[in-house]
XYZ file of C-alpha atoms in Angstrom:
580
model
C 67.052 46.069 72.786
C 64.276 45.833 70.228
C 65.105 42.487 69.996
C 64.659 41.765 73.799
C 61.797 42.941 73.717
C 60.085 41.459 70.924
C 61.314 38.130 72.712
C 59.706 38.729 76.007
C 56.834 39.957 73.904
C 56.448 36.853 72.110
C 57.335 34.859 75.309
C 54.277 36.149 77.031
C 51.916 35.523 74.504
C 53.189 32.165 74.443
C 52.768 31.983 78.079
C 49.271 33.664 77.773
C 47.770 31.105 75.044
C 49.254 27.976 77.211
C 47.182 29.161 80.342
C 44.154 29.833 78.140
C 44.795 26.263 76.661
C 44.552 24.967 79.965
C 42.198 26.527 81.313
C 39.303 25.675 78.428
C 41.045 22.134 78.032
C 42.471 20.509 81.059
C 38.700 19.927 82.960
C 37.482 17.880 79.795
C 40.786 15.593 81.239
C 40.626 16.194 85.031
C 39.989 12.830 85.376
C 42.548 11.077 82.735
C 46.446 10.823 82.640
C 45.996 8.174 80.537
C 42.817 5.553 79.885
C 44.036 2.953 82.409
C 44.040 5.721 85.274
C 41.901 8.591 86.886
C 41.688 11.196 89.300
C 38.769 12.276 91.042
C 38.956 15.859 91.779
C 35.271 16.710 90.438
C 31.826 17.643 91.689
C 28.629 17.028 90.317
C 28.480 20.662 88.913
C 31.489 19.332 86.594
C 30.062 16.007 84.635
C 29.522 16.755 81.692
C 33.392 17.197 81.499
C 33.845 13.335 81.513
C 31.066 12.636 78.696
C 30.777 13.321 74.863
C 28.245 15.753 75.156
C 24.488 16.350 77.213
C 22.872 17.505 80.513
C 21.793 14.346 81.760
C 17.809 14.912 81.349
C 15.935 13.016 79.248
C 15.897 15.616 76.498
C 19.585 16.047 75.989
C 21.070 12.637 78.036
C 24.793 12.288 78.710
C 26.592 10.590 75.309
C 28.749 8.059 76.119
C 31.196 7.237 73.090
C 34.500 6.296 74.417
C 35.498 3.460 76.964
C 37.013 6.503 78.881
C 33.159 7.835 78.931
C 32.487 4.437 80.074
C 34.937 4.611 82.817
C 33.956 7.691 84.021
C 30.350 6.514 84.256
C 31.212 3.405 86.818
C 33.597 5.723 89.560
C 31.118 8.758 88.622
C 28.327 6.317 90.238
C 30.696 4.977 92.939
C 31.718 7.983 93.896
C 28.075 8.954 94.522
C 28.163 12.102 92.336
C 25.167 10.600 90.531
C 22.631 10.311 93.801
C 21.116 13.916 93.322
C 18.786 13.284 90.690
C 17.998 10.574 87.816
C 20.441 10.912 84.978
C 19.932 9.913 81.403
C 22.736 8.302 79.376
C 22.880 6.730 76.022
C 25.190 4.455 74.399
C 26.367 6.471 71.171
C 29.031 4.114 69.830
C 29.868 0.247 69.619
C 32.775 0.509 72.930
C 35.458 -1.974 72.932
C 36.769 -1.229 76.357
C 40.135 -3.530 76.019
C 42.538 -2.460 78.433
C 40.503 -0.914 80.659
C 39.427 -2.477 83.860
C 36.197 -0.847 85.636
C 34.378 -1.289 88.899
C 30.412 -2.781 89.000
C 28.415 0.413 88.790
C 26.365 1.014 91.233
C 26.935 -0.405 94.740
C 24.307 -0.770 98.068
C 25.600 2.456 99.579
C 25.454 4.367 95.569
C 22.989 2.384 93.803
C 21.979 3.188 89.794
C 19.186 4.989 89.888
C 19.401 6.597 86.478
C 18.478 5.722 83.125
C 20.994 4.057 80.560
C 19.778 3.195 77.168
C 22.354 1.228 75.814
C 20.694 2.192 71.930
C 21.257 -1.242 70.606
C 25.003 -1.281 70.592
C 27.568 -3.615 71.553
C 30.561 -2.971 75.059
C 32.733 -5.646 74.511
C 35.998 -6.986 76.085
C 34.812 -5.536 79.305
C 37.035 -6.121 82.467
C 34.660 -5.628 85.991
C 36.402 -6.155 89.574
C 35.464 -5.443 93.185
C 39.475 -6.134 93.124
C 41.031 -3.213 94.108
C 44.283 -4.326 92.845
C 43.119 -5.104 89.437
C 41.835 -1.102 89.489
C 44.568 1.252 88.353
C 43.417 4.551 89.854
C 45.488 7.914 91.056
C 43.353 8.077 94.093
C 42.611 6.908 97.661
C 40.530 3.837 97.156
C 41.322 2.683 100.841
C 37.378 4.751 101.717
C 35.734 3.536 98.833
C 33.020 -0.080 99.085
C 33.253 -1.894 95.812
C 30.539 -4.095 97.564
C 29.501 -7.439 97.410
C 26.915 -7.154 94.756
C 28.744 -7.516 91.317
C 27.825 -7.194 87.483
C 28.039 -4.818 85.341
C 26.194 -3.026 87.208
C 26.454 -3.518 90.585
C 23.132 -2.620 91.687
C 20.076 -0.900 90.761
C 17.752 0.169 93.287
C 15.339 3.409 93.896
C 16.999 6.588 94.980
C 14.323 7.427 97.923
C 12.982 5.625 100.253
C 10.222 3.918 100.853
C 10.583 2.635 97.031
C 9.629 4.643 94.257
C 9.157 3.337 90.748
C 10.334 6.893 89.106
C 13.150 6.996 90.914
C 14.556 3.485 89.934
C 17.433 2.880 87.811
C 16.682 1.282 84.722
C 19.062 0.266 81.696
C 18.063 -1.400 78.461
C 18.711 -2.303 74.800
C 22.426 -3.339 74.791
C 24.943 -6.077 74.078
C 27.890 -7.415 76.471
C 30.352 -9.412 74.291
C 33.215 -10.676 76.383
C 32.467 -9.902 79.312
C 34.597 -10.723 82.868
C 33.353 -10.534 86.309
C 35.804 -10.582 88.532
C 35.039 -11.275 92.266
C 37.244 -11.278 95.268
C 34.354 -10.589 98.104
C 32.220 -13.638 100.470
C 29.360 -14.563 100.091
C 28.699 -11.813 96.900
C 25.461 -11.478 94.263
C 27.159 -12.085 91.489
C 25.189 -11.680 87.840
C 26.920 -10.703 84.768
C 24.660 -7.863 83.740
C 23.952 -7.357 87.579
C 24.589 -8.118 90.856
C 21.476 -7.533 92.223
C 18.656 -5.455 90.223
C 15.892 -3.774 91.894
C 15.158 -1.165 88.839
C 14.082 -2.042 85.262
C 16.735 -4.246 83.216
C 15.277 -5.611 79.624
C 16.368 -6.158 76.460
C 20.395 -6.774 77.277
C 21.602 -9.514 75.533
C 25.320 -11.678 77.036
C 27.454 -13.140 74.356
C 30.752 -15.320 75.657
C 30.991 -14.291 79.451
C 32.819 -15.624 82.570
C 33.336 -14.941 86.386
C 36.493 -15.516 88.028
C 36.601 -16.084 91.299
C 38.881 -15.970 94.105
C 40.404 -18.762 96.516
C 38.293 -19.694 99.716
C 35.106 -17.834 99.012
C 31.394 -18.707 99.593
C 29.962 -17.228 96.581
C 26.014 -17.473 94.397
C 24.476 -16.600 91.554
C 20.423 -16.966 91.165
C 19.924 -16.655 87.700
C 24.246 -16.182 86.318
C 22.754 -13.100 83.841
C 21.305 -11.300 87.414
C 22.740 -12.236 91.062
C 19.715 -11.600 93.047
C 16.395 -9.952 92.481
C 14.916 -7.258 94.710
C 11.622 -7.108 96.010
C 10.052 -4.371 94.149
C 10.888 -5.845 90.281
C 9.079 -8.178 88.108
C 11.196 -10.567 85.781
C 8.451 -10.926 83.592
C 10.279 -13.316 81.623
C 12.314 -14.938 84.035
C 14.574 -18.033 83.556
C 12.431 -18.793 87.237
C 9.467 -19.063 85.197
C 10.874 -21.831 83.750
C 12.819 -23.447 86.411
C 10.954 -22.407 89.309
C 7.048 -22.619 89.055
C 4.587 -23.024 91.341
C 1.105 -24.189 90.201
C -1.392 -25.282 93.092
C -4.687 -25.940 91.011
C -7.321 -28.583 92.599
C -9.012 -28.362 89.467
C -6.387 -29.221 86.836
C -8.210 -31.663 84.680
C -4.967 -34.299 84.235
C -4.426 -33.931 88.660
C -8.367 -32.890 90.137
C -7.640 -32.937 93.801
C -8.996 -35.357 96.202
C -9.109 -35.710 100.284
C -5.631 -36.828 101.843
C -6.104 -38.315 105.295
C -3.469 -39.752 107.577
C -2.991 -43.628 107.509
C -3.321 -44.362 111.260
C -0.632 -41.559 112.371
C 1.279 -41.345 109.508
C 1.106 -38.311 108.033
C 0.547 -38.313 104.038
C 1.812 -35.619 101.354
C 1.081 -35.682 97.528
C 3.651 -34.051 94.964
C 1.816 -30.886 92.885
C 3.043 -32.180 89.426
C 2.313 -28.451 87.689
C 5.767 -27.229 89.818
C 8.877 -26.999 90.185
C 9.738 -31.018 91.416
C 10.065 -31.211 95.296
C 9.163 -27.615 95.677
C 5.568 -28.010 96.711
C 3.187 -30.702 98.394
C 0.023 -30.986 99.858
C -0.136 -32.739 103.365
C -2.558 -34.483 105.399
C -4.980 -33.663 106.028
C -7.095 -31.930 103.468
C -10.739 -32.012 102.900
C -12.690 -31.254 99.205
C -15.902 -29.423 98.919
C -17.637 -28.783 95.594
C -19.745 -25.907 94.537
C -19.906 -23.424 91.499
C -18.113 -20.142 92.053
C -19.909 -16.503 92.654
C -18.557 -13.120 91.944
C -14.594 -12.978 91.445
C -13.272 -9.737 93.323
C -9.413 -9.248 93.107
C -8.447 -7.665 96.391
C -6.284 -4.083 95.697
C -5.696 -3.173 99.372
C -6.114 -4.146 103.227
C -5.567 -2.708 106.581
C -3.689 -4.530 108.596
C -3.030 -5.148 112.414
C -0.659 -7.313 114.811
C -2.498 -8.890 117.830
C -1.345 -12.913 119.860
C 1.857 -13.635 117.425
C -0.941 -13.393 114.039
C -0.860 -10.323 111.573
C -4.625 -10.100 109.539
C -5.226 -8.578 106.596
C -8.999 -7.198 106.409
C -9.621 -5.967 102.643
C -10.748 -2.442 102.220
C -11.178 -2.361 98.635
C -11.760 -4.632 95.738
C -12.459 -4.979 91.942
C -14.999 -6.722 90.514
C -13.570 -8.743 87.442
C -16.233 -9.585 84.965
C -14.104 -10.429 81.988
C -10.554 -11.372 80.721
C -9.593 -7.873 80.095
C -10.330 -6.323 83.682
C -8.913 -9.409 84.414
C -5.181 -8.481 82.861
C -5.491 -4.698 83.720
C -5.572 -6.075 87.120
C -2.907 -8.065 87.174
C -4.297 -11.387 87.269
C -3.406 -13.993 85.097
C -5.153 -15.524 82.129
C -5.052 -18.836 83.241
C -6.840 -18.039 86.096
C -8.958 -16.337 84.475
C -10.156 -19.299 82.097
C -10.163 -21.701 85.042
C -12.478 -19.582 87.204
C -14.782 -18.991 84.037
C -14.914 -22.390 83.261
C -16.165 -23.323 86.558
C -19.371 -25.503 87.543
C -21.421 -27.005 90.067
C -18.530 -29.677 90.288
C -15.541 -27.279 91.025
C -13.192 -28.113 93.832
C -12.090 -26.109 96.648
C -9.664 -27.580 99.522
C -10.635 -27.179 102.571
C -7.661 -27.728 105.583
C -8.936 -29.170 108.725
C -6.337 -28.419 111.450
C -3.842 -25.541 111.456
C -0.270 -26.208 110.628
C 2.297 -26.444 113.431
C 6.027 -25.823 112.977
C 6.779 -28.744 115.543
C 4.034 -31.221 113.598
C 5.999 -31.953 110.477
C 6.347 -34.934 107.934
C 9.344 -35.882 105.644
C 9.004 -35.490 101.720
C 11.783 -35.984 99.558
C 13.680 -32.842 98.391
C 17.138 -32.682 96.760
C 18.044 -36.275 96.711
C 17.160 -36.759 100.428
C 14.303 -35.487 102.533
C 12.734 -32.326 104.345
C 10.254 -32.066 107.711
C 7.928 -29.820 105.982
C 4.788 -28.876 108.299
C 1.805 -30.979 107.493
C -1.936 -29.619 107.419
C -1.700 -27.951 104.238
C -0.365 -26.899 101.170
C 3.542 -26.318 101.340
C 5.283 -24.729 98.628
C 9.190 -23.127 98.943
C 9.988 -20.513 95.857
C 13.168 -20.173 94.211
C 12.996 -16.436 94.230
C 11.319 -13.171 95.673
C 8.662 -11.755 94.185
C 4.310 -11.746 94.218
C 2.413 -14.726 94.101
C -1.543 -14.719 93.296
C -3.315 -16.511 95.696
C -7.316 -17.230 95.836
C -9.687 -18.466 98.125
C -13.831 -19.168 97.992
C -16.100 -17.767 100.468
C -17.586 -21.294 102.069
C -20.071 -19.424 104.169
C -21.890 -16.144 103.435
C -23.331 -15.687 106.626
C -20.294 -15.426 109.043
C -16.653 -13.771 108.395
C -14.393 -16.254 106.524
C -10.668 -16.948 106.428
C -7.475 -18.507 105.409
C -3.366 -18.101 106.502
C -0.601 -18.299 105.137
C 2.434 -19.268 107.172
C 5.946 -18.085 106.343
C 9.163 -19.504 108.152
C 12.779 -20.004 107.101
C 15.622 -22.006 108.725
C 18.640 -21.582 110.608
C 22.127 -23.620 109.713
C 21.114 -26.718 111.042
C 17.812 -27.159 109.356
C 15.603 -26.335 112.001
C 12.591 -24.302 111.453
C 12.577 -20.270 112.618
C 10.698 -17.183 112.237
C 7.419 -18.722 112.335
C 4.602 -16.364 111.430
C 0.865 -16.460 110.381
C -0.586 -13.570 108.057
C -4.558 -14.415 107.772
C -7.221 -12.584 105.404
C -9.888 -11.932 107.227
C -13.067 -12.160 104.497
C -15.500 -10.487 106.380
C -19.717 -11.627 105.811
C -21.800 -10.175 103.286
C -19.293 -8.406 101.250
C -18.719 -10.748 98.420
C -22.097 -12.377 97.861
C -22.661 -16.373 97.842
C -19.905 -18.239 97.092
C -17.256 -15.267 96.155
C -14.578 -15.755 95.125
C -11.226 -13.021 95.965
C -7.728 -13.139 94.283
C -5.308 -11.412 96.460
C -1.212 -11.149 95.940
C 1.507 -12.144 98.442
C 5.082 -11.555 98.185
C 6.771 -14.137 99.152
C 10.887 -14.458 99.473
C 13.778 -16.910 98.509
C 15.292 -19.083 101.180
C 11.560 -19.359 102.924
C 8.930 -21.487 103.126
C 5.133 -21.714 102.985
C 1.866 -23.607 103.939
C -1.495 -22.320 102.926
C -3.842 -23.717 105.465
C -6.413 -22.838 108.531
C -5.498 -19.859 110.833
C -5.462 -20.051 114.427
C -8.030 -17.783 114.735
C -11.292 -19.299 115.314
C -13.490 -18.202 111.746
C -15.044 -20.812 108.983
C -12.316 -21.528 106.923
C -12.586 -20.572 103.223
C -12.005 -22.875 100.208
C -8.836 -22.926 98.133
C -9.046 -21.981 95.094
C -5.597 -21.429 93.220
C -2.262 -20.209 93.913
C 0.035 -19.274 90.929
C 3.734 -18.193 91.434
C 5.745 -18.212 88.151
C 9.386 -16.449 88.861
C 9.528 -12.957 89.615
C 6.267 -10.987 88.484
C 3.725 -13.366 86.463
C 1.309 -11.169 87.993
C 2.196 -8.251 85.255
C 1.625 -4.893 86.040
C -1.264 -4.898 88.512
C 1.133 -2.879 91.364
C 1.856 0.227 90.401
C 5.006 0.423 92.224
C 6.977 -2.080 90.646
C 9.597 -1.893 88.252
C 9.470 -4.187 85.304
C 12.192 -6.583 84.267
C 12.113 -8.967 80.136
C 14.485 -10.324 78.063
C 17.599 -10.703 79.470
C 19.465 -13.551 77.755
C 21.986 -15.314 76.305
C 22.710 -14.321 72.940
C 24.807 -15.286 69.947
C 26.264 -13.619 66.544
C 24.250 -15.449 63.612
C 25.615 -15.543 59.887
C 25.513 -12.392 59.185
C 27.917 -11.151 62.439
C 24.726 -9.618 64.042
C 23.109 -10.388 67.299
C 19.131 -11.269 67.183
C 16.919 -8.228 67.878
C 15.306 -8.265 71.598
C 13.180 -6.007 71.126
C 11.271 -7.764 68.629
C 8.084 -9.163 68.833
C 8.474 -12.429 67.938
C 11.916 -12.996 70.085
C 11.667 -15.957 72.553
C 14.008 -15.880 75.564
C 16.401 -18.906 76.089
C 15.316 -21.975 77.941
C 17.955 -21.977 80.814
C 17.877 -21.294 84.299
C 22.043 -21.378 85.124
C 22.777 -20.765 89.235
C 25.724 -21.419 90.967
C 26.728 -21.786 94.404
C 29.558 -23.395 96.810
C 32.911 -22.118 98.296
C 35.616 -21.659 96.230
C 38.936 -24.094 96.877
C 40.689 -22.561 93.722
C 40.819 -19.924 91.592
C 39.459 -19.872 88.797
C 37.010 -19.199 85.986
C 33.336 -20.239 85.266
C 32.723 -19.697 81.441
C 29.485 -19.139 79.615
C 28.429 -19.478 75.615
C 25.751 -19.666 73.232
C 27.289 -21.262 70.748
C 26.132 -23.775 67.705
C 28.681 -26.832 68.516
C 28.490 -30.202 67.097
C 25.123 -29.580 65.491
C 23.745 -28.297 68.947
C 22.635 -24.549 69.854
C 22.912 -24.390 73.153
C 24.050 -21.975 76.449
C 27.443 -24.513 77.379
C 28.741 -23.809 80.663
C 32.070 -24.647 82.602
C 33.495 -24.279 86.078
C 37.153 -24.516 85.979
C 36.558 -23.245 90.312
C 37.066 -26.274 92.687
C 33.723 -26.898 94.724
C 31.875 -24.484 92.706
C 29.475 -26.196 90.183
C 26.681 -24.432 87.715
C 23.487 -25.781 88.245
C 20.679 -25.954 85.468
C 17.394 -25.631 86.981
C 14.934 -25.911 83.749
C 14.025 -29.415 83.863
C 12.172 -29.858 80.252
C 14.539 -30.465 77.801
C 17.164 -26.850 78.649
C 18.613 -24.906 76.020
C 21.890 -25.682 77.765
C 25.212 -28.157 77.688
C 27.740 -28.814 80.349
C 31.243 -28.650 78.576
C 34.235 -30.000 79.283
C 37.743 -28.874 79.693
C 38.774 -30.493 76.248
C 35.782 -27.979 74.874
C 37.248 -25.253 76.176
C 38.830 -23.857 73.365
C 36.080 -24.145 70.491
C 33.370 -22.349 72.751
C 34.664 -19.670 74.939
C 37.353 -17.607 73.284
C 39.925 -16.490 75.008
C 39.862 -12.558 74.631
C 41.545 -11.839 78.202
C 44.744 -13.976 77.158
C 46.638 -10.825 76.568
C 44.478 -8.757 78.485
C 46.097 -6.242 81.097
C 44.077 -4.301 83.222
């Protein structure tokens, strides 16, 4: 009997330490049955079970050390359990996530709006699909949106709306080494480190990276390292600036501007030579007035009203900038700056006669053939979203003065749609004799533009400048954007370590990859820094049918097209045994 009971006694305290066991342990693995599956059966309340160790602030962030922290940080995210409030993680460990497939993180419907500081380490072999048959999960994924925005992160965005720069996502100073994006979505942002990024992204560098891609899709990539760009981030370092710049200066000392008239009634157009080729002209016809420049007032806000199909902007406050530093603290460029110092009695201002017309149009050449671009001005189309400086001379003190800028875009067919005028309205006596105001404009990929007169009876003003280099050369003039630098490709030097971007003295890569078309295969498109036959350069490779990679730097890129008898010297092939 003793016996017995000694049994039963030892029995229940058996039976007493396994339920304490699982109660303390099992929600640090609510998640995990093993690392290639997971269940979601938390709340928010509950996240700090599926990290190393934190609270998520910025005091005590979330550690991430394991590619099962990394894992639960992506369906976390989609899952929108991380919407409540801006989280903090950092990357505590080098994280080879082999095996382990994971979704983009972030998507439209959950962006990123936290904070991930990737503390200099490296993720490699990392596996990302909107696929959801290349995701082994024990849930439902039948409600859940992978979306069409794909990266490692999906997307970043703010958390409220109307944007709000301290509620943006932001992620920074980290390494992707073998990296696969894997797509199976139309007409998808794809980037490697993003899909599309309207936080803070800078200092991330890419090291051996590829997309694949899925039969029969329409697919692009901007920039390869970022899909898209939002309209509230600066890419202050942007491969655009290099491959996409816009520089209308009538006083450039190797191009000073002079009239251009119409031959009979053909309509003429000059090339600007300081941009992007075929990306902006000025038309017939333009006039040139000379005079020395007065007080330079940067504009820093407006009201703004709607009336007979024209929006005008009248300023309501400005700066006075009376040196080079007001000058940057404002947001305005330094080459501005030292053209409008260096200004005389002979400066040149352009001076459009007419207003443009959507239906009056001339053909330049663009892309190999040509485009109808409206004449009676100064037509420029950007490669990407984001502010432009723009600055105009007041011609005559004693009435209002004014200028336009015209935005359209077109449909499938070419034809031009969405026609709209925005004028600013520089109203008499404000700005003294001969001011001069520097004002920004966003302006958006896939449209168009011509500076010129408004429809709305005023003296026109002179044109002065108008500077748009990539996303953000204005700097940080708004207040309300988030700031974007040195996202590149990267590569391992002698010593096995990747170059430092957050060093001074680090120059970003001179590349500008994009890629667009519909898929008729599938297939891989492979990227590399790599030294190869005596060459450092970003080599590229589309093994998709109809897809091609694009290299939009035109001065001598930091790039190489390879070919498929390259293949195996520059991209190795980590995902040859790989089974998510």
């Amino acid at each position: 009997m003793k016996n017995v009971f000694k049994k039963n006694l030892i029995l229940s305290f058996l039976i007493m330490a396994l339920l304490t066991f699982q109660i303390i342990i099992a929600p640090l693995f609510a998640w995990f049955v093993d690392f290639n599956t997971v269940r979601l059966t938390s709340t928010g309340s509950s996240i700090l079970n599926y990290f190393a160790s934190g609270k998520g602030t910025a005091a005590s962030p979330y550690l991430i050390k394991t590619k099962a922290h990394m894992h639960n940080l992506a369906w976390l995210q989609n899952k929108g359990f991380l919407q409540d409030d801006k989280y903090y993680f950092v990357l505590d460990n080098d994280i080879d996530m082999e095996g382990l497939a994971v979704p983009p993180i972030g998507t439209s419907t959950y962006p990123f709006v936290g904070d991930f500081n990737g503390n200099k380490k490296t993720i490699s072999n990392l596996f990302v699909s909107n696929d959801k048959n290349e995701l082994k999960t024990q849930f439902n994924l039948s409600t859940i949106d992978l979306g069409d925005e794909i990266g490692f992160f999906g997307r970043l965005d703010s958390r409220i709306s109307p944007y709000n720069l301290a509620t943006a996502g932001a992620a920074y100073g980290f390494y992707l080494e073998n990296i696969n994006i894997s797509n199976c979505m139309p007409n998808s942002a794809i980037g490697i480190v993003a899909g599309h990024n309207n936080g803070s992204l800078h200092e991330i560098g890419v090291s051996n990276s590829s997309f694949k891609l899925k039969n029969a899709l329409p697919v692009k990539s901007e920039y390869t390292l970022i899909g898209e760009t939002g309209e509230n981030t600066e890419w202050l370092d942007s491969p655009e600036n290099l491959g996409s710049k816009i520089l209308i200066d009538p006083n450039d000392p190797n191009d000073l501007f002079t009239a251009i008239s119409a031959v009979g009634s053909a309509q003429q157009y000059r090339e600007i030579p300081n941009s992007t080729p075929e990306h902006a002209y000025m038309t017939s016809t333009l006039g040139v007035t000379y005079s020395a420049a007065g007080a330079l007032y940067k504009i820093t806000d407006y009201s703004s009203y709607y009336a007979s199909g024209v929006t005008t902007w009248t300023p309501t406050a400005k700066t006075q900038i009376i040196n080079s530093t007001v000058a940057a603290d404002n947001g305005i460029p330094l080459e501005f700056w030292n053209r409008y110092i260096g200004n005389n009695s002979s400066t040149r201002y352009i001076v459009p006669y007419n207003n443009p017309s959507s239906a009056a149009t001339v053909a330049v050449p663009f892309n190999g053939g040509y485009k109808q671009i409206p004449y009676n001005g100064v037509w420029f189309m950007p490669k990407s979203s984001g502010p432009c400086g723009i600055s105009f001379s007041i011609t005559n003190q004693s009435d209002d003065s004014a200028m336009a800028v015209y935005e359209y875009r077109r449909d499938t067919g070419g034809n031009i749609i969405d026609w709209t005028e925005t004028r600013l309205l520089l109203e008499k006596g404000l700005y003294g004799n001969k001011g001069v105001v520097y004002f920004q404009y966003n302006v958006k990929k896939d449209y168009e533009y011509v500076v010129g007169k408004s429809t709305v009876s005023q003296n026109t003003a002179g044109f002065f400048y108008l500077v748009l280099e990539g996303v953000g050369n204005q700097g940080s003039g708004s207040q309300n954007i988030s700031l974007s630098k040195r996202i590149d490709f990267v590569m391992r030097d002698t010593n096995d370590l990747f170059p430092d971007l957050s060093a001074e003295s680090y120059v970003t890569t001179k590349t500008h990859l994009s890629f667009e078309g519909t898929s008729s295969s599938e297939g891989y498109i492979y990227y590399n820094k790599a030294l190869y036959n005596s060459n450092t350069a970003v080599y590229y490779y589309s093994g998709v049918s109809s897809v091609s990679v694009e290299e939009n730097y035109w001065d001598n890129p930091e790039s190489a097209a390879a070919t498929v008898n390259d293949l195996d010297n520059l991209f190795y092939d980590w995902m040859s045994a790989y089974n998510p």
